[in-house]
């Protein structure tokens, strides 16, 4: 009976370790990618905002400059959401980790040790 308890504890420890390491790696990579994407979006938004300002200076191109400025401001908002918010990818990874931990606990119960 003691060997069975040790084996169950070992399996639980190993799955916890693997889950923690994978979660940390995914978190770091996800954060870096979100930061780079936010930087690219803000640069594109800045360029679009400058073009929109130039278009708004000429009265004939004003109808093109206003929507382009709105698009640029929307891109700034998306960049801010990427930096501050919780993305769908992270939620999907967390759901996968939760499902993995549930399945591993079911498997540990079924192991004939």
N, CA, C and O atoms as a DFTB+ gen file, in Angstrom:
452 C
 N C O
     1  1       0.821      -1.190       0.000
     2  2       0.000       0.000       0.000
     3  2       0.866       1.256       0.000
     4  3       0.494       2.269      -0.592
     5  1       2.002       1.192       0.653
     6  2       2.888       2.348       0.729
     7  2       3.493       2.668      -0.632
     8  3       3.657       3.839      -0.975
     9  1       3.831       1.628      -1.421
    10  2       4.395       1.829      -2.751
    11  2       3.376       2.512      -3.654
    12  3       3.727       3.370      -4.464
    13  1       2.136       2.132      -3.512
    14  2       1.069       2.736      -4.328
    15  2       0.929       4.224      -4.015
    16  3       0.761       5.034      -4.927
    17  1       0.995       4.584      -2.755
    18  2       0.892       5.985      -2.370
    19  2       2.083       6.786      -2.887
    20  3       1.929       7.919      -3.343
    21  1       3.272       6.185      -2.811
    22  2       4.457       6.857      -3.332
    23  2       4.364       7.071      -4.840
    24  3       4.717       8.136      -5.348
    25  1       3.883       6.042      -5.555
    26  2       3.747       6.158      -7.004
    27  2       2.725       7.229      -7.374
    28  3       2.939       7.996      -8.313
    29  1       1.624       7.281      -6.644
    30  2       0.598       8.290      -6.917
    31  2       1.146       9.695      -6.654
    32  3       0.880      10.621      -7.419
    33  1       1.909       9.849      -5.574
    34  2       2.510      11.140      -5.271
    35  2       3.530      11.557      -6.311
    36  3       3.628      12.731      -6.667
    37  1       4.298      10.574      -6.800
    38  2       5.295      10.861      -7.825
    39  2       4.632      11.302      -9.125
    40  3       5.074      12.259      -9.760
    41  1       3.570      10.600      -9.518
    42  2       2.848      10.965     -10.747
    43  2       2.244      12.362     -10.605
    44  3       2.315      13.165     -11.536
    45  1       1.660      12.650      -9.466
    46  2       1.083      13.978      -9.240
    47  2       2.133      15.065      -9.261
    48  3       1.905      16.142      -9.811
    49  1       3.288      14.791      -8.665
    50  2       4.367      15.778      -8.655
    51  2       4.900      16.040     -10.053
    52  3       5.145      17.185     -10.431
    53  1       5.078      14.967     -10.817
    54  2       5.595      15.134     -12.174
    55  2       4.619      15.897     -13.061
    56  3       5.034      16.772     -13.822
    57  1       3.335      15.581     -12.976
    58  2       2.369      16.317     -13.797
    59  2       2.281      17.776     -13.366
    60  3       2.125      18.662     -14.206
    61  1       2.379      18.029     -12.071
    62  2       2.375      19.419     -11.600
    63  2       3.592      20.184     -12.083
    64  3       3.491      21.348     -12.471
    65  1       4.749      19.522     -12.059
    66  2       5.982      20.157     -12.527
    67  2       5.912      20.471     -14.012
    68  3       6.241      21.580     -14.435
    69  1       5.482      19.493     -14.806
    70  2       5.389      19.697     -16.258
    71  2       4.377      20.786     -16.575
    72  3       4.629      21.637     -17.429
    73  1       3.241      20.769     -15.900
    74  2       2.215      21.787     -16.134
    75  2       2.724      23.173     -15.770
    76  3       2.464      24.137     -16.491
    77  1       3.448      23.285     -14.661
    78  2       3.982      24.582     -14.253
    79  2       5.025      25.116     -15.213
    80  3       5.023      26.301     -15.546
    81  1       5.920      24.241     -15.661
    82  2       6.961      24.671     -16.598
    83  2       6.351      25.092     -17.924
    84  3       6.719      26.124     -18.485
    85  1       5.413      24.289     -18.425
    86  2       4.768      24.640     -19.690
    87  2       3.988      25.945     -19.569
    88  3       4.011      26.773     -20.479
    89  1       3.305      26.127     -18.456
    90  2       2.575      27.371     -18.247
    91  2       3.484      28.577     -18.218
    92  3       3.148      29.625     -18.770
    93  1       4.644      28.439     -17.574
    94  2       5.591      29.554     -17.515
    95  2       6.159      29.871     -18.888
    96  3       6.278      31.039     -19.258
    97  1       6.510      28.839     -19.643
    98  2       7.073      29.056     -20.985
    99  2       6.046      29.706     -21.897
   100  3       6.360      30.657     -22.614
   101  1       4.826      29.199     -21.872
   102  2       3.770      29.774     -22.713
   103  2       3.480      31.208     -22.294
   104  3       3.239      32.062     -23.147
   105  1       3.499      31.485     -21.000
   106  2       3.250      32.839     -20.521
   107  2       4.308      33.824     -20.982
   108  3       3.982      34.939     -21.390
   109  1       5.572      33.425     -20.922
   110  2       6.660      34.312     -21.341
   111  2       6.606      34.559     -22.842
   112  3       6.703      35.700     -23.294
   113  1       6.450      33.487     -23.614
   114  2       6.393      33.619     -25.073
   115  2       5.177      34.449     -25.483
   116  3       5.271      35.299     -26.368
   117  1       4.053      34.203     -24.847
   118  2       2.837      34.959     -25.160
   119  2       3.022      36.441     -24.838
   120  3       2.594      37.300     -25.609
   121  1       3.650      36.740     -23.715
   122  2       3.883      38.139     -23.348
   123  2       4.796      38.852     -24.328
   124  3       4.553      40.002     -24.695
   125  1       5.854      38.160     -24.750
   126  2       6.778      38.763     -25.718
   127  2       6.072      39.009     -27.046
   128  3       6.215      40.078     -27.639
   129  1       5.316      38.029     -27.512
   130  2       4.608      38.196     -28.787
   131  2       3.572      39.312     -28.715
   132  3       3.415      40.085     -29.660
   133  1       2.864      39.391     -27.585
   134  2       1.884      40.465     -27.443
   135  2       2.562      41.830     -27.436
   136  3       2.044      42.779     -28.025
   137  1       3.709      41.940     -26.781
   138  2       4.441      43.207     -26.756
   139  2       4.925      43.625     -28.127
   140  3       4.815      44.792     -28.505
   141  1       5.464      42.667     -28.876
   142  2       5.954      42.978     -30.232
   143  2       4.791      43.380     -31.130
   144  3       4.888      44.349     -31.883
   145  1       3.692      42.632     -31.050
   146  2       2.533      42.969     -31.873
   147  2       1.956      44.328     -31.492
   148  3       1.539      45.087     -32.367
   149  1       1.927      44.641     -30.210
   150  2       1.436      45.957     -29.782
   151  2       2.339      47.064     -30.298
   152  3       1.854      48.125     -30.693
   153  1       3.645      46.830     -30.301
   154  2       4.585      47.822     -30.823
   155  2       4.365      48.049     -32.317
   156  3       4.342      49.190     -32.777
   157  1       4.204      46.971     -33.069
   158  2       3.970      47.084     -34.513
   159  2       2.654      47.806     -34.784
   160  3       2.583      48.673     -35.655
   161  1       1.609      47.445     -34.033
   162  2       0.314      48.112     -34.226
   163  2       0.399      49.607     -33.907
   164  3      -0.207      50.422     -34.604
   165  1       1.133      49.967     -32.877
   166  2       1.220      51.383     -32.544
   167  2       2.033      52.157     -33.580
   168  3       1.730      53.319     -33.850
   169  1       3.053      51.539     -34.160
   170  2       3.808      52.207     -35.230
   171  2       2.923      52.408     -36.460
   172  3       2.920      53.485     -37.056
   173  1       2.176      51.373     -36.838
   174  2       1.258      51.487     -37.986
   175  2       0.200      52.546     -37.705
   176  3      -0.143      53.330     -38.590
   177  1      -0.322      52.573     -36.475
   178  2      -1.330      53.565     -36.122
   179  2      -0.759      54.981     -36.180
   180  3      -1.448      55.913     -36.593
   181  1       0.483      55.140     -35.771
   182  2       1.111      56.458     -35.835
   183  2       1.259      56.935     -37.273
   184  3       0.974      58.091     -37.585
   185  1       1.701      56.046     -38.137
   186  2       1.840      56.404     -39.560
   187  2       0.478      56.768     -40.143
   188  3       0.346      57.767     -40.851
   189  1      -0.534      55.954     -39.842
   190  2      -1.883      56.246     -40.353
   191  2      -2.414      57.571     -39.807
   192  3      -3.094      58.310     -40.518
   193  1      -2.108      57.867     -38.561
   194  2      -2.585      59.121     -37.979
   195  2      -1.906      60.331     -38.625
   196  3      -2.542      61.367     -38.821
   197  1      -0.627      60.206     -38.952
   198  2       0.074      61.296     -39.650
   199  2      -0.516      61.492     -41.043
   200  3      -0.745      62.625     -41.466
   201  1      -0.764      60.392     -41.757
   202  2      -1.372      60.489     -43.090
   203  2      -2.773      61.092     -42.990
   204  3      -3.163      61.906     -43.827
   205  1      -3.527      60.689     -41.965
   206  2      -4.872      61.236     -41.787
   207  2      -4.817      62.733     -41.506
   208  3      -5.649      63.489     -42.009
   209  1      -3.848      63.165     -40.712
   210  2      -3.714      64.606     -40.430
   211  2      -3.370      65.375     -41.697
   212  3      -3.893      66.466     -41.926
   213  1      -2.492      64.809     -42.522
   214  2      -2.155      65.468     -43.789
   215  2      -3.358      65.527     -44.723
   216  3      -3.560      66.520     -45.422
   217  1      -4.155      64.462     -44.732
   218  2      -5.352      64.463     -45.578
   219  2      -6.383      65.467     -45.076
   220  3      -7.092      66.082     -45.871
   221  1      -6.465      65.632     -43.770
   222  2      -7.444      66.567     -43.217
   223  2      -7.063      68.030     -43.455
   224  3      -7.923      68.911     -43.421
   225  1      -5.777      68.286     -43.696
   226  2      -5.344      69.660     -43.962
   227  2      -5.935      70.143     -45.285
   228  3      -6.364      71.291     -45.398
   229  1      -5.955      69.273     -46.269
   230  2      -6.574      69.651     -47.551
   231  2      -8.065      69.407     -47.442
   232  3      -8.503      68.316     -47.080
   233  1      -8.826      70.410     -47.752
   234  2     -10.276      70.348     -47.562
   235  2     -10.911      69.303     -48.471
   236  3     -11.883      68.660     -48.077
   237  1     -10.386      69.121     -49.673
   238  2     -10.973      68.148     -50.592
   239  2     -10.806      66.712     -50.117
   240  3     -11.655      65.868     -50.403
   241  1      -9.733      66.419     -49.400
   242  2      -9.482      65.057     -48.934
   243  2      -9.918      64.830     -47.490
   244  3      -9.610      63.792     -46.904
   245  1     -10.625      65.783     -46.922
   246  2     -11.120      65.669     -45.552
   247  2     -11.993      64.421     -45.343
   248  3     -11.866      63.772     -44.305
   249  1     -12.879      64.060     -46.296
   250  2     -13.678      62.847     -46.097
   251  2     -12.843      61.558     -46.029
   252  3     -13.309      60.553     -45.490
   253  1     -11.642      61.576     -46.560
   254  2     -10.761      60.410     -46.431
   255  2      -9.953      60.451     -45.135
   256  3      -9.658      59.405     -44.557
   257  1      -9.599      61.633     -44.683
   258  2      -8.762      61.778     -43.501
   259  2      -9.463      61.433     -42.203
   260  3      -8.849      60.867     -41.299
   261  1     -10.740      61.767     -42.098
   262  2     -11.472      61.506     -40.850
   263  2     -11.621      59.999     -40.584
   264  3     -11.306      59.557     -39.479
   265  1     -12.087      59.196     -41.545
   266  2     -12.176      57.743     -41.270
   267  2     -10.807      57.097     -41.042
   268  3     -10.673      56.175     -40.237
   269  1      -9.796      57.589     -41.758
   270  2      -8.455      57.040     -41.565
   271  2      -7.948      57.356     -40.155
   272  3      -7.272      56.531     -39.539
   273  1      -8.267      58.526     -39.652
   274  2      -7.904      58.866     -38.271
   275  2      -8.632      57.987     -37.266
   276  3      -8.066      57.590     -36.248
   277  1      -9.900      57.684     -37.562
   278  2     -10.666      56.797     -36.670
   279  2     -10.070      55.392     -36.670
   280  3     -10.007      54.745     -35.625
   281  1      -9.638      54.921     -37.825
   282  2      -8.999      53.595     -37.911
   283  2      -7.698      53.596     -37.110
   284  3      -7.398      52.631     -36.407
   285  1      -6.930      54.674     -37.216
   286  2      -5.671      54.770     -36.470
   287  2      -5.919      54.736     -34.961
   288  3      -5.197      54.061     -34.227
   289  1      -6.929      55.457     -34.504
   290  2      -7.247      55.447     -33.075
   291  2      -7.723      54.064     -32.629
   292  3      -7.433      53.628     -31.515
   293  1      -8.452      53.386     -33.501
   294  2      -8.865      52.012     -33.180
   295  2      -7.668      51.072     -33.045
   296  3      -7.658      50.185     -32.192
   297  1      -6.656      51.277     -33.900
   298  2      -5.441      50.458     -33.793
   299  2      -4.701      50.736     -32.488
   300  3      -4.139      49.818     -31.891
   301  1      -4.693      51.992     -32.038
   302  2      -4.099      52.296     -30.739
   303  2      -4.842      51.560     -29.624
   304  3      -4.224      51.053     -28.687
   305  1      -6.157      51.507     -29.730
   306  2      -6.954      50.780     -28.733
   307  2      -6.637      49.292     -28.725
   308  3      -6.538      48.679     -27.662
   309  1      -6.477      48.704     -29.923
   310  2      -6.126      47.284     -29.998
   311  2      -4.751      47.021     -29.394
   312  3      -4.547      46.010     -28.721
   313  1      -3.815      47.925     -29.630
   314  2      -2.476      47.772     -29.049
   315  2      -2.540      47.842     -27.526
   316  3      -1.852      47.084     -26.842
   317  1      -3.351      48.737     -26.996
   318  2      -3.492      48.843     -25.545
   319  2      -4.134      47.585     -24.966
   320  3      -3.743      47.133     -23.890
   321  1      -5.111      47.019     -25.664
   322  2      -5.743      45.777     -25.197
   323  2      -4.745      44.623     -25.195
   324  3      -4.777      43.771     -24.307
   325  1      -3.866      44.597     -26.184
   326  2      -2.862      43.531     -26.226
   327  2      -1.914      43.610     -25.039
   328  3      -1.537      42.585     -24.471
   329  1      -1.535      44.800     -24.673
   330  2      -0.595      44.944     -23.566
   331  2      -1.282      44.676     -22.228
   332  3      -0.728      43.985     -21.372
   333  1      -2.466      45.211     -22.049
   334  2      -3.106      45.155     -20.736
   335  2      -4.036      43.973     -20.545
   336  3      -4.192      43.486     -19.425
   337  1      -4.649      43.508     -21.604
   338  2      -5.726      42.552     -21.442
   339  2      -5.313      41.100     -21.461
   340  3      -4.157      40.760     -21.711
   341  1      -6.282      40.257     -21.191
   342  2      -6.130      38.818     -21.227
   343  2      -6.641      38.346     -22.584
   344  3      -7.818      38.520     -22.900
   345  1      -5.771      37.756     -23.376
   346  2      -6.145      37.388     -24.734
   347  2      -6.841      36.036     -24.774
   348  3      -6.786      35.269     -23.813
   349  1      -7.486      35.755     -25.877
   350  2      -8.164      34.482     -26.064
   351  2      -7.205      33.310     -26.067
   352  3      -7.563      32.213     -25.638
   353  1      -5.983      33.529     -26.547
   354  2      -4.995      32.459     -26.564
   355  2      -4.656      32.019     -25.149
   356  3      -4.560      30.823     -24.873
   357  1      -4.476      32.978     -24.256
   358  2      -4.155      32.623     -22.882
   359  2      -5.305      31.876     -22.222
   360  3      -5.074      30.935     -21.463
   361  1      -6.533      32.280     -22.499
   362  2      -7.682      31.555     -21.944
   363  2      -7.733      30.134     -22.487
   364  3      -8.042      29.200     -21.746
   365  1      -7.436      29.961     -23.765
   366  2      -7.432      28.621     -24.353
   367  2      -6.343      27.750     -23.743
   368  3      -6.558      26.562     -23.503
   369  1      -5.191      28.325     -23.493
   370  2      -4.102      27.558     -22.871
   371  2      -4.481      27.165     -21.455
   372  3      -4.211      26.041     -21.032
   373  1      -5.102      28.071     -20.718
   374  2      -5.532      27.739     -19.356
   375  2      -6.578      26.632     -19.363
   376  3      -6.544      25.737     -18.519
   377  1      -7.510      26.691     -20.318
   378  2      -8.514      25.616     -20.409
   379  2      -7.843      24.290     -20.715
   380  3      -8.221      23.255     -20.167
   381  1      -6.836      24.321     -21.597
   382  2      -6.102      23.100     -21.916
   383  2      -5.353      22.559     -20.709
   384  3      -5.320      21.348     -20.493
   385  1      -4.756      23.436     -19.928
   386  2      -4.054      23.003     -18.718
   387  2      -5.031      22.398     -17.719
   388  3      -4.732      21.383     -17.090
   389  1      -6.202      23.022     -17.574
   390  2      -7.197      22.486     -16.656
   391  2      -7.676      21.108     -17.109
   392  3      -7.830      20.197     -16.296
   393  1      -7.909      20.966     -18.411
   394  2      -8.344      19.669     -18.931
   395  2      -7.261      18.618     -18.743
   396  3      -7.562      17.464     -18.437
   397  1      -6.003      19.007     -18.922
   398  2      -4.894      18.069     -18.724
   399  2      -4.797      17.631     -17.275
   400  3      -4.555      16.455     -17.001
   401  1      -4.982      18.554     -16.344
   402  2      -4.897      18.175     -14.934
   403  2      -6.055      17.268     -14.538
   404  3      -5.869      16.359     -13.729
   405  1      -7.255      17.495     -15.092
   406  2      -8.400      16.619     -14.798
   407  2      -8.151      15.226     -15.351
   408  3      -8.403      14.230     -14.672
   409  1      -7.659      15.152     -16.574
   410  2      -7.390      13.844     -17.172
   411  2      -6.274      13.114     -16.454
   412  3      -6.331      11.893     -16.301
   413  1      -5.255      13.846     -16.007
   414  2      -4.161      13.180     -15.304
   415  2      -4.631      12.655     -13.953
   416  3      -4.183      11.594     -13.517
   417  1      -5.520      13.375     -13.287
   418  2      -6.031      12.867     -12.009
   419  2      -6.894      11.633     -12.229
   420  3      -6.866      10.705     -11.420
   421  1      -7.666      11.613     -13.322
   422  2      -8.459      10.415     -13.635
   423  2      -7.543       9.235     -13.947
   424  3      -7.812       8.106     -13.538
   425  1      -6.465       9.504     -14.671
   426  2      -5.524       8.446     -15.018
   427  2      -4.828       7.914     -13.784
   428  3      -4.614       6.707     -13.666
   429  1      -4.469       8.803     -12.855
   430  2      -3.812       8.341     -11.631
   431  2      -4.739       7.430     -10.823
   432  3      -4.273       6.484     -10.188
   433  1      -6.040       7.705     -10.840
   434  2      -6.981       6.867     -10.115
   435  2      -7.117       5.484     -10.746
   436  3      -7.371       4.499     -10.053
   437  1      -6.948       5.421     -12.059
   438  2      -7.114       4.161     -12.777
   439  2      -5.854       3.298     -12.806
   440  3      -5.930       2.107     -13.108
   441  1      -4.706       3.878     -12.501
   442  2      -3.455       3.118     -12.564
   443  2      -3.450       2.016     -11.512
   444  3      -3.690       2.275     -10.332
   445  1      -3.178       0.791     -11.937
   446  2      -3.158      -0.326     -10.976
   447  2      -1.769      -0.449     -10.332
   448  3      -1.009      -1.356     -10.674
   449  1      -1.443       0.430      -9.428
   450  2      -0.136       0.384      -8.775
   451  2      -0.251      -0.178      -7.386
   452  3       0.752      -0.293      -6.682
